[in-house]
Every structure is written in structure tokens, then in C-alpha cells.
Amino acid sequence: MSIVLSGIRPTGNLHLGNYFGALKNFKKMQHENECYFFIADYHSLTTHPTPDDLHGNVRQVLIEYLAAGIDPETATLYIQSDLPETAELYLLFNMNAYKGELERVTTFKDKARKQPDNVNAGLLTYPSLMAADILIHRAHKVPVGKDQEQHLEMTRTFAKRFNRLYKVDFFPEPVAYNFGEELIKIPGLDGSGKMSKSDDENSAIFLADEPKVISKKVMKAVTDAGPTKMNSPKSEPVENLFSLMKAVSEPETVQYFNDLYNKCEIRYGDLKKKLAEDIITFIEPIRERIKEISANDAYIKKVVKMGKEKAHISGSKTIKEVREIIGFREFN
Ligand code: TRP
């Protein structure tokens, strides 16, 4: 059984792209592996040193994780700052992390450009904190997107370096976990690119969106002037609507509109109307669960406590061994 770990920064509500890109697979994965899912609240300070509502954001992501099907009894679902052993491992990794290699990381360069007035040490050492997240549970597999591959590479570097420096075979070299062909690309509604919360707010459909909001967003989605030749290729915005439809609708529905498109008889208004309906139906059980869980503070509290305890069992074991390996030993 592999140890799988995944983390998400609490910077906003989860959307359909998060669902199809990760959450949907987590639901199955948790039964086949030893899974750790955590909310990276320490990490969020690298870009938002004084978050408006850190606690509320953490709570929301936690609720949405649960609503999407993560079972806190089966997997370990916890908040990063509830496992301070992570911070200790981060400190120790930083002692063997070099300025040059950290400065070369693409995400660091991007962030430094975006926030020139706040190029803080946390931003520079983001990869060592992420390595600590992963290696505190000695995880083997990390389901991440392309943008996180370099961070994972750094994690392997820190793991190998630790093993070499202290002459042990302690940390595994974690690899990216691919969901294989099941991974569906979820585009946004603004005509190009993938669904993202940072773009235009109408481009993403959030798991907590009310039906009316979903309809409004879908009806406003970018399209084109319509096909003029039979069987012509689709423009990106139209292809995107079909991709969304493939994710949430019955195959017959996709086929139906595809045939209309090929015959140049398609009316985008009809397609959008059906797409909105199907997204609403698809999201409904998740939205209902979000509401139910939100209203149940006692349950949330219980889940957080359980996650903290389970994460601590694994994390404290690792840090105890790391201390022993480096030479922080007890006096008898
Ligand atoms: N860097 C990840 C992101 O921006 C979040 C993250 C933090 C993470 N620690 C992690 C992901 C550990 C996987 C494993 O999305």
C-alpha cells in the first residue's frame, strides 16, 4: 500500500476544475492507499501575510473536501498548522537547502515578480516547506499538476540529500501520481485556458454555487459566430463548452449537440441551457452536502480533531527518527 499525500492552499472556494482534476479521484484513491489530505495554511502566508479570513477559508476548503467525498475516517484529513512537526522538519531541511537552487525555482521567480515588495524567506523556501509536508509522512506519491512538478523534484533532492548526508535510507523519493487517462481537462467559461479561480470570477463554476448563479455564468460563456461549413473544426471557446458537457452530461447529450454542430444547426443558447441544467444536477448533491456540513460545527470540530490526532501519529514518528538520525538525542 502506497502512502499518498495531497495539499491545497486555502485561497478560495473549490471549483469544478478542482473536482475533476483531483477530488473525484481522491474519493476512490482513499480506499486503495494510505492517504493524507491537508490544507496548506502555513503556505498561504507566503503570498498573503495577513489573510482577511484565514480561519474561514480553511473551514470552507475542509467542508468542500468532505462534501466531495473524502472520508475522514478512511483518509487523514488535517490542517497543516495542526501538525507543527512539519515546521520542525522544514527548519531542518532549510539547513541543507541552498540559496542558489531555491532562487532558480520557477514559481519563486514568478511570485517574486508578482509581489516585488514582499519577496520573503517563506516564498524562497516554499519548496522546503512542501518537501516537509510530503516527507513528514514519508509519502511515496503526490497527485500534482504540471505546475508543481519542479517542487516535487526539489522534494526528491531534499530526500536524497538527507539520506546521503546522514548516511541513511530513510526518506523515499516521492513521485507525481497520475490518475491516468481518467483525467479530464476542465476549461473555464471565458473562452480559453483551464478553469481557475484567479481569472475572471465568471469563468469558474464553484462547488458551492447556487443554481441561479451557475445558469448566469454558463449563459454568459464565450462562444463564436457559429459553424458555417458542415463538419468544421470547433473554435476553442466552443470546444470548451463541449468539454464541460462531456464531464457532466450523458454521452447522448454530447452526441446530440455535436451532430447539430456538424450540420450547422446548432443554437448555442440551447446548448448552454442544457449544459447549465446538467452542471446544476451534477453539483447539487455536493452543494447540499456543503450546506449540511456548514451547519454542523460539532461535526467539523470532530473531523479537525481526528485529523490532527491521526496526522500527529505519523508526523511525530518521523520527526523522532529524524532527530535521532541527526543527533538530537536525549540524555540518560
Ligand atoms: N504547492 C501546492 C499548490 O500550490 C500546495 C501544496 C503545499 C502541496 N504543500 C503540498 C501540494 C504538498 C502537494 C503536496 O497547489
PDB file of N, CA and C in Angstrom, residues 43 46 90-91 93-95 97-99 102-103 105 108 119-132 151 154 158:
ATOM      1  N   HIS A  43       1.476  27.708   4.179  1.00  0.00           N
ATOM      2  CA  HIS A  43       1.887  28.150   2.841  1.00  0.00           C
ATOM      3  C   HIS A  43       1.159  29.404   2.376  1.00  0.00           C
ATOM      4  N   THR A  46       2.792  32.844   2.535  1.00  0.00           N
ATOM      5  CA  THR A  46       3.884  33.277   1.652  1.00  0.00           C
ATOM      6  C   THR A  46       3.408  34.354   0.676  1.00  0.00           C
ATOM      7  N   TYR A  90      10.789  21.267   8.284  1.00  0.00           N
ATOM      8  CA  TYR A  90      11.076  22.381   7.364  1.00  0.00           C
ATOM      9  C   TYR A  90      12.353  23.101   7.801  1.00  0.00           C
ATOM     10  N   LEU A  91      12.449  23.365   9.080  1.00  0.00           N
ATOM     11  CA  LEU A  91      13.646  24.028   9.618  1.00  0.00           C
ATOM     12  C   LEU A  91      14.895  23.188   9.323  1.00  0.00           C
ATOM     13  N   PHE A  93      15.281  20.858   6.979  1.00  0.00           N
ATOM     14  CA  PHE A  93      15.575  20.832   5.542  1.00  0.00           C
ATOM     15  C   PHE A  93      16.239  22.140   5.108  1.00  0.00           C
ATOM     16  N   ASN A  94      15.813  23.241   5.694  1.00  0.00           N
ATOM     17  CA  ASN A  94      16.379  24.534   5.313  1.00  0.00           C
ATOM     18  C   ASN A  94      17.877  24.619   5.587  1.00  0.00           C
ATOM     19  N   MET A  95      18.354  23.848   6.566  1.00  0.00           N
ATOM     20  CA  MET A  95      19.787  23.865   6.878  1.00  0.00           C
ATOM     21  C   MET A  95      20.611  23.270   5.736  1.00  0.00           C
ATOM     22  N   ALA A  97      19.347  23.394   2.444  1.00  0.00           N
ATOM     23  CA  ALA A  97      18.750  23.902   1.203  1.00  0.00           C
ATOM     24  C   ALA A  97      19.558  25.128   0.807  1.00  0.00           C
ATOM     25  N   TYR A  98      19.959  25.214  -0.445  1.00  0.00           N
ATOM     26  CA  TYR A  98      20.865  26.285  -0.836  1.00  0.00           C
ATOM     27  C   TYR A  98      20.156  27.415  -1.563  1.00  0.00           C
ATOM     28  N   LYS A  99      20.593  28.617  -1.251  1.00  0.00           N
ATOM     29  CA  LYS A  99      20.009  29.827  -1.807  1.00  0.00           C
ATOM     30  C   LYS A  99      19.918  29.732  -3.336  1.00  0.00           C
ATOM     31  N   LEU A 102      17.197  27.400  -4.605  1.00  0.00           N
ATOM     32  CA  LEU A 102      15.859  27.918  -4.284  1.00  0.00           C
ATOM     33  C   LEU A 102      15.508  29.089  -5.204  1.00  0.00           C
ATOM     34  N   GLU A 103      16.500  29.906  -5.498  1.00  0.00           N
ATOM     35  CA  GLU A 103      16.266  31.069  -6.367  1.00  0.00           C
ATOM     36  C   GLU A 103      15.960  30.672  -7.807  1.00  0.00           C
ATOM     37  N   VAL A 105      13.987  28.257  -8.735  1.00  0.00           N
ATOM     38  CA  VAL A 105      12.653  27.661  -8.886  1.00  0.00           C
ATOM     39  C   VAL A 105      11.708  28.645  -9.601  1.00  0.00           C
ATOM     40  N   PHE A 108       9.095  30.547  -7.657  1.00  0.00           N
ATOM     41  CA  PHE A 108       9.677  31.626  -6.851  1.00  0.00           C
ATOM     42  C   PHE A 108       9.898  32.861  -7.720  1.00  0.00           C
ATOM     43  N   VAL A 119       9.205  39.863  -1.185  1.00  0.00           N
ATOM     44  CA  VAL A 119       9.951  38.653  -1.538  1.00  0.00           C
ATOM     45  C   VAL A 119      10.530  38.100  -0.235  1.00  0.00           C
ATOM     46  N   ASN A 120       9.669  37.408   0.495  1.00  0.00           N
ATOM     47  CA  ASN A 120      10.040  36.960   1.847  1.00  0.00           C
ATOM     48  C   ASN A 120      10.725  35.599   1.842  1.00  0.00           C
ATOM     49  N   ALA A 121      11.313  35.251   2.967  1.00  0.00           N
ATOM     50  CA  ALA A 121      12.061  33.992   3.067  1.00  0.00           C
ATOM     51  C   ALA A 121      11.131  32.782   2.937  1.00  0.00           C
ATOM     52  N   GLY A 122       9.873  32.965   3.329  1.00  0.00           N
ATOM     53  CA  GLY A 122       8.906  31.879   3.193  1.00  0.00           C
ATOM     54  C   GLY A 122       8.652  31.551   1.730  1.00  0.00           C
ATOM     55  N   LEU A 123       8.644  32.591   0.923  1.00  0.00           N
ATOM     56  CA  LEU A 123       8.442  32.401  -0.512  1.00  0.00           C
ATOM     57  C   LEU A 123       9.642  31.651  -1.109  1.00  0.00           C
ATOM     58  N   LEU A 124      10.829  32.073  -0.682  1.00  0.00           N
ATOM     59  CA  LEU A 124      12.050  31.443  -1.187  1.00  0.00           C
ATOM     60  C   LEU A 124      12.119  29.974  -0.765  1.00  0.00           C
ATOM     61  N   THR A 125      11.678  29.698   0.454  1.00  0.00           N
ATOM     62  CA  THR A 125      11.790  28.338   0.984  1.00  0.00           C
ATOM     63  C   THR A 125      10.482  27.550   0.861  1.00  0.00           C
ATOM     64  N   TYR A 126       9.594  28.048   0.015  1.00  0.00           N
ATOM     65  CA  TYR A 126       8.338  27.322  -0.260  1.00  0.00           C
ATOM     66  C   TYR A 126       8.629  25.850  -0.563  1.00  0.00           C
ATOM     67  N   PRO A 127       9.641  25.540  -1.409  1.00  0.00           N
ATOM     68  CA  PRO A 127       9.896  24.124  -1.709  1.00  0.00           C
ATOM     69  C   PRO A 127      10.337  23.301  -0.502  1.00  0.00           C
ATOM     70  N   SER A 128      11.052  23.893   0.448  1.00  0.00           N
ATOM     71  CA  SER A 128      11.449  23.069   1.599  1.00  0.00           C
ATOM     72  C   SER A 128      10.258  22.816   2.521  1.00  0.00           C
ATOM     73  N   LEU A 129       9.326  23.762   2.585  1.00  0.00           N
ATOM     74  CA  LEU A 129       8.112  23.509   3.373  1.00  0.00           C
ATOM     75  C   LEU A 129       7.266  22.428   2.689  1.00  0.00           C
ATOM     76  N   MET A 130       7.192  22.509   1.377  1.00  0.00           N
ATOM     77  CA  MET A 130       6.403  21.500   0.660  1.00  0.00           C
ATOM     78  C   MET A 130       7.056  20.117   0.808  1.00  0.00           C
ATOM     79  N   ALA A 131       8.393  20.081   0.772  1.00  0.00           N
ATOM     80  CA  ALA A 131       9.100  18.806   0.978  1.00  0.00           C
ATOM     81  C   ALA A 131       8.803  18.271   2.379  1.00  0.00           C
ATOM     82  N   ALA A 132       8.744  19.178   3.352  1.00  0.00           N
ATOM     83  CA  ALA A 132       8.445  18.762   4.724  1.00  0.00           C
ATOM     84  C   ALA A 132       7.022  18.196   4.821  1.00  0.00           C
ATOM     85  N   HIS A 151       8.529  21.525  -7.838  1.00  0.00           N
ATOM     86  CA  HIS A 151       8.537  21.408  -6.379  1.00  0.00           C
ATOM     87  C   HIS A 151       8.764  19.962  -5.939  1.00  0.00           C
ATOM     88  N   MET A 154      12.313  19.081  -6.255  1.00  0.00           N
ATOM     89  CA  MET A 154      13.068  19.601  -5.104  1.00  0.00           C
ATOM     90  C   MET A 154      12.876  18.684  -3.888  1.00  0.00           C
ATOM     91  N   PHE A 158      15.813  17.047  -1.711  1.00  0.00           N
ATOM     92  CA  PHE A 158      15.989  17.143  -0.255  1.00  0.00           C
ATOM     93  C   PHE A 158      15.998  15.755   0.398  1.00  0.00           C
TER      94      PHE A 158
END
